[in-house]
PDB file of C-alpha atoms in Angstrom:
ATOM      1  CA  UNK A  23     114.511   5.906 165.245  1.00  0.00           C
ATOM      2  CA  UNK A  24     113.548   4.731 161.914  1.00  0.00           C
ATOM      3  CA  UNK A  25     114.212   1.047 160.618  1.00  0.00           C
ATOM      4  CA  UNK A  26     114.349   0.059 156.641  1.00  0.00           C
ATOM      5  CA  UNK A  27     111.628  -1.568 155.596  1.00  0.00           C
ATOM      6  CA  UNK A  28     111.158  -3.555 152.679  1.00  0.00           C
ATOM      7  CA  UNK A  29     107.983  -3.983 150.454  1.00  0.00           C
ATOM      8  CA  UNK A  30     106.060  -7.392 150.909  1.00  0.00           C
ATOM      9  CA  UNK A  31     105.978 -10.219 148.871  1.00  0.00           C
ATOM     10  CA  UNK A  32     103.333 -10.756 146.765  1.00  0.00           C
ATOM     11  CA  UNK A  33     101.606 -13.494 148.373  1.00  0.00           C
ATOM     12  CA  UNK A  34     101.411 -11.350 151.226  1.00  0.00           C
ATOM     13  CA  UNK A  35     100.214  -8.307 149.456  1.00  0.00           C
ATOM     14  CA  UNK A  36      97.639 -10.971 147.197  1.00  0.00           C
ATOM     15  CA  UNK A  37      96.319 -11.830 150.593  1.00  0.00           C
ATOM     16  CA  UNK A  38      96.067  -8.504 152.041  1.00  0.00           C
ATOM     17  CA  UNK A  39      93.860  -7.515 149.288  1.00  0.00           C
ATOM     18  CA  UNK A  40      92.039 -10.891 149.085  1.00  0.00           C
ATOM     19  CA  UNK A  41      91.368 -10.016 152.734  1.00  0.00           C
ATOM     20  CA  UNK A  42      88.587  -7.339 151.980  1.00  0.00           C
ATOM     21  CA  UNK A  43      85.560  -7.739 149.073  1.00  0.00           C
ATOM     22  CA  UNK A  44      85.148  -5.020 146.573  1.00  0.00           C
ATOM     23  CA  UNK A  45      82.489  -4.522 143.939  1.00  0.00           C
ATOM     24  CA  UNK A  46      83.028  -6.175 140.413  1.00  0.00           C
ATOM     25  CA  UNK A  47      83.384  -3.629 137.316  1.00  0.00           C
ATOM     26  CA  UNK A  48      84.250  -4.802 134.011  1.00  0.00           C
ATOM     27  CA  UNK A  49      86.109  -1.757 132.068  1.00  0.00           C
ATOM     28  CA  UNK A  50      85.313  -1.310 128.533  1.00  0.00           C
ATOM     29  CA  UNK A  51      86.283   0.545 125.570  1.00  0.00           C
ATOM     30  CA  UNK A  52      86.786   0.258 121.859  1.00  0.00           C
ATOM     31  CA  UNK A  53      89.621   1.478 119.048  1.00  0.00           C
ATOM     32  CA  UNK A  54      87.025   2.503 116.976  1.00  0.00           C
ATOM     33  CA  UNK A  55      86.972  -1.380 115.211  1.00  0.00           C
ATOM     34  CA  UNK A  56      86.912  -4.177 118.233  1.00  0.00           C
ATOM     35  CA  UNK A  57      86.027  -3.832 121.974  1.00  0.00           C
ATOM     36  CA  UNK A  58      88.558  -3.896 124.800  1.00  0.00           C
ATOM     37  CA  UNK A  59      88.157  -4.983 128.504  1.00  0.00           C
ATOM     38  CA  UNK A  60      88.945  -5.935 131.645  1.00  0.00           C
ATOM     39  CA  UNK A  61      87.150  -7.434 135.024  1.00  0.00           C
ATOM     40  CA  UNK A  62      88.546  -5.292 137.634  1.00  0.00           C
ATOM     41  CA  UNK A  63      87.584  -4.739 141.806  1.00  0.00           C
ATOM     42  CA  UNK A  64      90.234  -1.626 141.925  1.00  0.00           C
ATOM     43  CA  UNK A  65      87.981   1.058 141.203  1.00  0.00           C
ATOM     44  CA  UNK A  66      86.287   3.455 143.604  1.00  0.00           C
ATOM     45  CA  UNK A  67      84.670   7.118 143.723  1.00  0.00           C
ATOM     46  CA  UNK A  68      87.019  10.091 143.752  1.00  0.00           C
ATOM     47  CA  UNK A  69      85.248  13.440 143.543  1.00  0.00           C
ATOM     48  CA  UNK A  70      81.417  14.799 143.234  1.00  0.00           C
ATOM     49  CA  UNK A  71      82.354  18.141 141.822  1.00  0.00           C
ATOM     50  CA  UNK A  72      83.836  17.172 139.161  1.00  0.00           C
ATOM     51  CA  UNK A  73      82.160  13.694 139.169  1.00  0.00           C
ATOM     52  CA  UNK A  74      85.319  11.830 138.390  1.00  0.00           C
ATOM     53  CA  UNK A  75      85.836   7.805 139.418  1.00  0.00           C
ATOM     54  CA  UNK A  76      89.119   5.724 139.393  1.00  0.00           C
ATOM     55  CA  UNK A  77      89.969   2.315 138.128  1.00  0.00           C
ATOM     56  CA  UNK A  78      93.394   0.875 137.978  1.00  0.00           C
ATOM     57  CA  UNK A  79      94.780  -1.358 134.769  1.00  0.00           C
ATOM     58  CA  UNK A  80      97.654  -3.323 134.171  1.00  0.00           C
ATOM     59  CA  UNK A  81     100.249  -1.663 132.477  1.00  0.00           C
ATOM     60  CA  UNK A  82     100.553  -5.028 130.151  1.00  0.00           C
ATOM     61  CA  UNK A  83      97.329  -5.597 129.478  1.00  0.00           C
ATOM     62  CA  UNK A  84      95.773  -5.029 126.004  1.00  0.00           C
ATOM     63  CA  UNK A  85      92.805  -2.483 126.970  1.00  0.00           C
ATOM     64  CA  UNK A  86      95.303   0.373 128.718  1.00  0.00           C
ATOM     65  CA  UNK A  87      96.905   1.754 125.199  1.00  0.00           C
ATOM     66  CA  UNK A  88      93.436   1.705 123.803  1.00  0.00           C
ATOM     67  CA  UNK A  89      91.768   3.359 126.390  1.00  0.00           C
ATOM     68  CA  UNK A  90      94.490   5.957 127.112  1.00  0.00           C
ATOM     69  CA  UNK A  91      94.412   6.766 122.898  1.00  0.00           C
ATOM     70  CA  UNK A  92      90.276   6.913 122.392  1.00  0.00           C
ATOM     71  CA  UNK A  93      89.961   8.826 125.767  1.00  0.00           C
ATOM     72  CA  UNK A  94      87.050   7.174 127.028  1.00  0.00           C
ATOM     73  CA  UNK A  95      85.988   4.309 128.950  1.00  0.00           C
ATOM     74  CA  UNK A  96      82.907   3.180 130.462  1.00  0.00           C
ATOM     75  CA  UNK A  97      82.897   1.046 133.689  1.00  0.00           C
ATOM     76  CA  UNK A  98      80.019  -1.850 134.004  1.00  0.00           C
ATOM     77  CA  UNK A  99      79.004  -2.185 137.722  1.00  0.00           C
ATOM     78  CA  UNK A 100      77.826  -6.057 137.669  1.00  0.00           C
ATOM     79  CA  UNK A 101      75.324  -7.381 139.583  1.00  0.00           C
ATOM     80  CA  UNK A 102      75.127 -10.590 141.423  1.00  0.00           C
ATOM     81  CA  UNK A 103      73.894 -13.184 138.236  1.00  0.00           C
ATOM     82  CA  UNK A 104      76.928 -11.339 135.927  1.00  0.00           C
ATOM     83  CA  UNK A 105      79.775 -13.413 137.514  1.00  0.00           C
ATOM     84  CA  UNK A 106      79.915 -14.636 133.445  1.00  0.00           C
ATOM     85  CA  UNK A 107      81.024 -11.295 132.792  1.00  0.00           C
ATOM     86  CA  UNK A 108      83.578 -11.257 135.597  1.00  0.00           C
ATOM     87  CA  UNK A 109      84.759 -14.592 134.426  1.00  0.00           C
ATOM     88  CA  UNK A 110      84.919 -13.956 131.030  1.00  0.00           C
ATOM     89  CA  UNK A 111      86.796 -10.836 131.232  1.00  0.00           C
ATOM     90  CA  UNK A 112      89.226 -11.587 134.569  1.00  0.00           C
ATOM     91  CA  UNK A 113      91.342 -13.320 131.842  1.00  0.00           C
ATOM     92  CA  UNK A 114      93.239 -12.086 128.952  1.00  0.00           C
ATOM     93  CA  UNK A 115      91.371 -14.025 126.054  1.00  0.00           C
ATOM     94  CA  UNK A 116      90.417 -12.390 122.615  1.00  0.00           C
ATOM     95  CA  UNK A 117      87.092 -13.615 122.749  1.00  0.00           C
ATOM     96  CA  UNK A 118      85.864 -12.240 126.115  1.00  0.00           C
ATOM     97  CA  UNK A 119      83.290 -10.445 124.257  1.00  0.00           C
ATOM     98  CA  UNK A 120      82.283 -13.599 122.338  1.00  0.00           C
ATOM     99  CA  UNK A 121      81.267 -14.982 125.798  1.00  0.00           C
ATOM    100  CA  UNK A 122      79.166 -12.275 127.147  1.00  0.00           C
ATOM    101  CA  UNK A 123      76.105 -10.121 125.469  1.00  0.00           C
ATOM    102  CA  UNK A 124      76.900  -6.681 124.847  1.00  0.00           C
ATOM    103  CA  UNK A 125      75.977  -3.682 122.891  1.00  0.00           C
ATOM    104  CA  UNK A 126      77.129   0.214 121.856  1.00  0.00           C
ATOM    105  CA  UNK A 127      75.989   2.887 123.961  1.00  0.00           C
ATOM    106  CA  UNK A 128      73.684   5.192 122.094  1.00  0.00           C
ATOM    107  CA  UNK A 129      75.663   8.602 123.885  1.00  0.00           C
ATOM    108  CA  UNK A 130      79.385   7.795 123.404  1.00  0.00           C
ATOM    109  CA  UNK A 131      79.354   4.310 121.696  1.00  0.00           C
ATOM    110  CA  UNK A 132      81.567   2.573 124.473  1.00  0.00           C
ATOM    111  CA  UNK A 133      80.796  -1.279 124.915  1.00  0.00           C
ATOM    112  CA  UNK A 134      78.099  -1.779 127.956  1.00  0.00           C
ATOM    113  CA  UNK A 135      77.342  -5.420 129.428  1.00  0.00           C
ATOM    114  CA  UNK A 136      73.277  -4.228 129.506  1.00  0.00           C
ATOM    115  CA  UNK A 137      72.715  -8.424 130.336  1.00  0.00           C
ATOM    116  CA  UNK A 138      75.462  -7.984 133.246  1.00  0.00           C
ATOM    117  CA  UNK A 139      75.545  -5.066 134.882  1.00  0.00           C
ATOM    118  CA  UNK A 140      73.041  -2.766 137.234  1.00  0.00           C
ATOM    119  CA  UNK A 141      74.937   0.250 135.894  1.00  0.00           C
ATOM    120  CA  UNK A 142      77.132   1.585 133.706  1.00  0.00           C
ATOM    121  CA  UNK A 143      79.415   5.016 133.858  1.00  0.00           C
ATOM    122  CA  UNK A 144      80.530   6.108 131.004  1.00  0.00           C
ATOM    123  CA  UNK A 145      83.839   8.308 131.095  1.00  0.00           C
ATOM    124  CA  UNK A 146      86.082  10.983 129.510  1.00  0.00           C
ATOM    125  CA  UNK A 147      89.734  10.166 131.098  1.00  0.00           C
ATOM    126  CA  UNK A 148      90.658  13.051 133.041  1.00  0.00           C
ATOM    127  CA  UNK A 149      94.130  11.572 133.927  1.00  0.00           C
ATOM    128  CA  UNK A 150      96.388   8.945 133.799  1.00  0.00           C
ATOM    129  CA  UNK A 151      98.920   7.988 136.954  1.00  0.00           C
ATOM    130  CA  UNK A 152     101.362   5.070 136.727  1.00  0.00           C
ATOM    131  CA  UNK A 153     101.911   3.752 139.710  1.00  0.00           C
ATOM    132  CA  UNK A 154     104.074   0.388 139.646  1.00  0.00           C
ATOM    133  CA  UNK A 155     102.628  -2.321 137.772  1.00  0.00           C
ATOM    134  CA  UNK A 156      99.477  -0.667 136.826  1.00  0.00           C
ATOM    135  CA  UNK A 157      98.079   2.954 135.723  1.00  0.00           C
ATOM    136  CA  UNK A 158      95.487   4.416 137.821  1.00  0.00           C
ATOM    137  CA  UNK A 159      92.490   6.164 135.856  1.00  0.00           C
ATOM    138  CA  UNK A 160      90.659   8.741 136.632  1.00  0.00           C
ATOM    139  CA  UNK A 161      87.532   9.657 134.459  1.00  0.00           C
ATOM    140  CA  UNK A 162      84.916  12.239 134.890  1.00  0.00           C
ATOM    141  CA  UNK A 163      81.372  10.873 134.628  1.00  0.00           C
ATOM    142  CA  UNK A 164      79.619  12.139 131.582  1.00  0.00           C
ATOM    143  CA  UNK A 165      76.470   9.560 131.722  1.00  0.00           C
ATOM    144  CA  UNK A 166      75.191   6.974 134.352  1.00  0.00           C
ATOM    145  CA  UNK A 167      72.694   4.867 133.527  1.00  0.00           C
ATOM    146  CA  UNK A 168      70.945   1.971 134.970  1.00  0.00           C
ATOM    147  CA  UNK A 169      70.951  -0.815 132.797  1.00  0.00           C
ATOM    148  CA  UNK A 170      68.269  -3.864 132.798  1.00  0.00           C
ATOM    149  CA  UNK A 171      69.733  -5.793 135.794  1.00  0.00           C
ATOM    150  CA  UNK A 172      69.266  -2.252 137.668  1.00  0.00           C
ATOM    151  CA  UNK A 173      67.548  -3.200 141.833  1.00  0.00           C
ATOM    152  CA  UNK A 174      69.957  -6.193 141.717  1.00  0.00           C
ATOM    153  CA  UNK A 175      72.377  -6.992 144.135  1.00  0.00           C
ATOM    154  CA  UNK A 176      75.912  -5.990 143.006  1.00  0.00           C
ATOM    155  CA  UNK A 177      78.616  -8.595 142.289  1.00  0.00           C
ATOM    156  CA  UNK A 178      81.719  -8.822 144.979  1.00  0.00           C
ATOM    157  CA  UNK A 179      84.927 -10.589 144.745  1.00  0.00           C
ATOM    158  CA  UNK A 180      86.838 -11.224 147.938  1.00  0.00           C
ATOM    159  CA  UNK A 181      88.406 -13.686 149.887  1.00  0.00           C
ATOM    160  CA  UNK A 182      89.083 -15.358 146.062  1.00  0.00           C
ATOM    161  CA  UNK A 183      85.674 -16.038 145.687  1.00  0.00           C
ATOM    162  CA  UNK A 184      82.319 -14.382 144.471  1.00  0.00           C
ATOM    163  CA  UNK A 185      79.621 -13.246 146.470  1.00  0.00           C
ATOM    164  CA  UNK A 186      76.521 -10.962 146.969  1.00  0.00           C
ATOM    165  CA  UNK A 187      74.940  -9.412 149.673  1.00  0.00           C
ATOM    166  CA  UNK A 188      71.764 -11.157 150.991  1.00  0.00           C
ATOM    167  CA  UNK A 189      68.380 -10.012 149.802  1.00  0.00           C
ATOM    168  CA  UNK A 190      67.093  -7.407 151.900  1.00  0.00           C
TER     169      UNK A 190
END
């Protein structure tokens, strides 16, 4: 016997995920004029052969049309003194880049957070999936490179607040 279920409510689905910390990312890219970005914890490996990672974006948010018509993305992997970063860029201001250090990767250009992040991954969109509110990403890894804050501990976001791991 089946029964019809509904969908929760948000504050029950906000809580579910607020349940269980991910790593911070910030998602860049650029229109070929001004950066775009977004903080994001929805992002997670897919696939070694093809390397390809996914993050998910809001479908009303300012960085998905640019990043679905350049192609390319690059996602900054912060580390545990970038919460700046994740602060700056968890809300939709114009001047998130104003707030934050960043510079042009030498390979495809993209925006990096070298002050930030451990890593960066820089991407060629492989394929785009709506799904509800937001469009999930998938990009296959062209370059990873640790950045200056590489050996740090990463950044995580749970529970609606920041953390780290402890030193080891």
């Amino acid at each position: 016997m089946t029964t019809a279920l509904s969908p929760v409510d948000p504050d029950s689905y906000r809580a579910l995920m607020a349940s269980h910390p991910g790593g911070v990312a910030v998602v860049t890219t650029d229109d070929g004029l001004a950066p775009y970005g977004f903080a994001c914890t929805s992002w997670c490996g897919v696939s070694l052969d093809p390397p390809l990672l996914l993050v998910c974006a809001s479908n009303t948010g300012s960085t998905l049309p640019v990043l679905a018509e350049r192609g390319w993305f690059a996602v900054n992997l912060l580390h545990g003194e970038g919460r700046r970063a994740a602060d700056a860029f968890a809300h939709r201001d114009a001047g998130r880049f104003s707030a934050v250090p960043w510079e042009r990767s030498p390979a495809t250009g993209l925006p990096l957070l070298p002050e930030d992040a451990h890593t960066a991954a820089e991407c060629r969109v492989h394929r785009l999936d709506r799904a509800g509110d937001h469009t999930v990403i998938i990009g296959e890894i062209v370059r990873a490179e640790p950045l200056p804050g590489a050996g740090r501990v990463p950044l995580l976001y749970g529970m609606r607040t920041y953390a780290t791991w402890p030193a080891t």
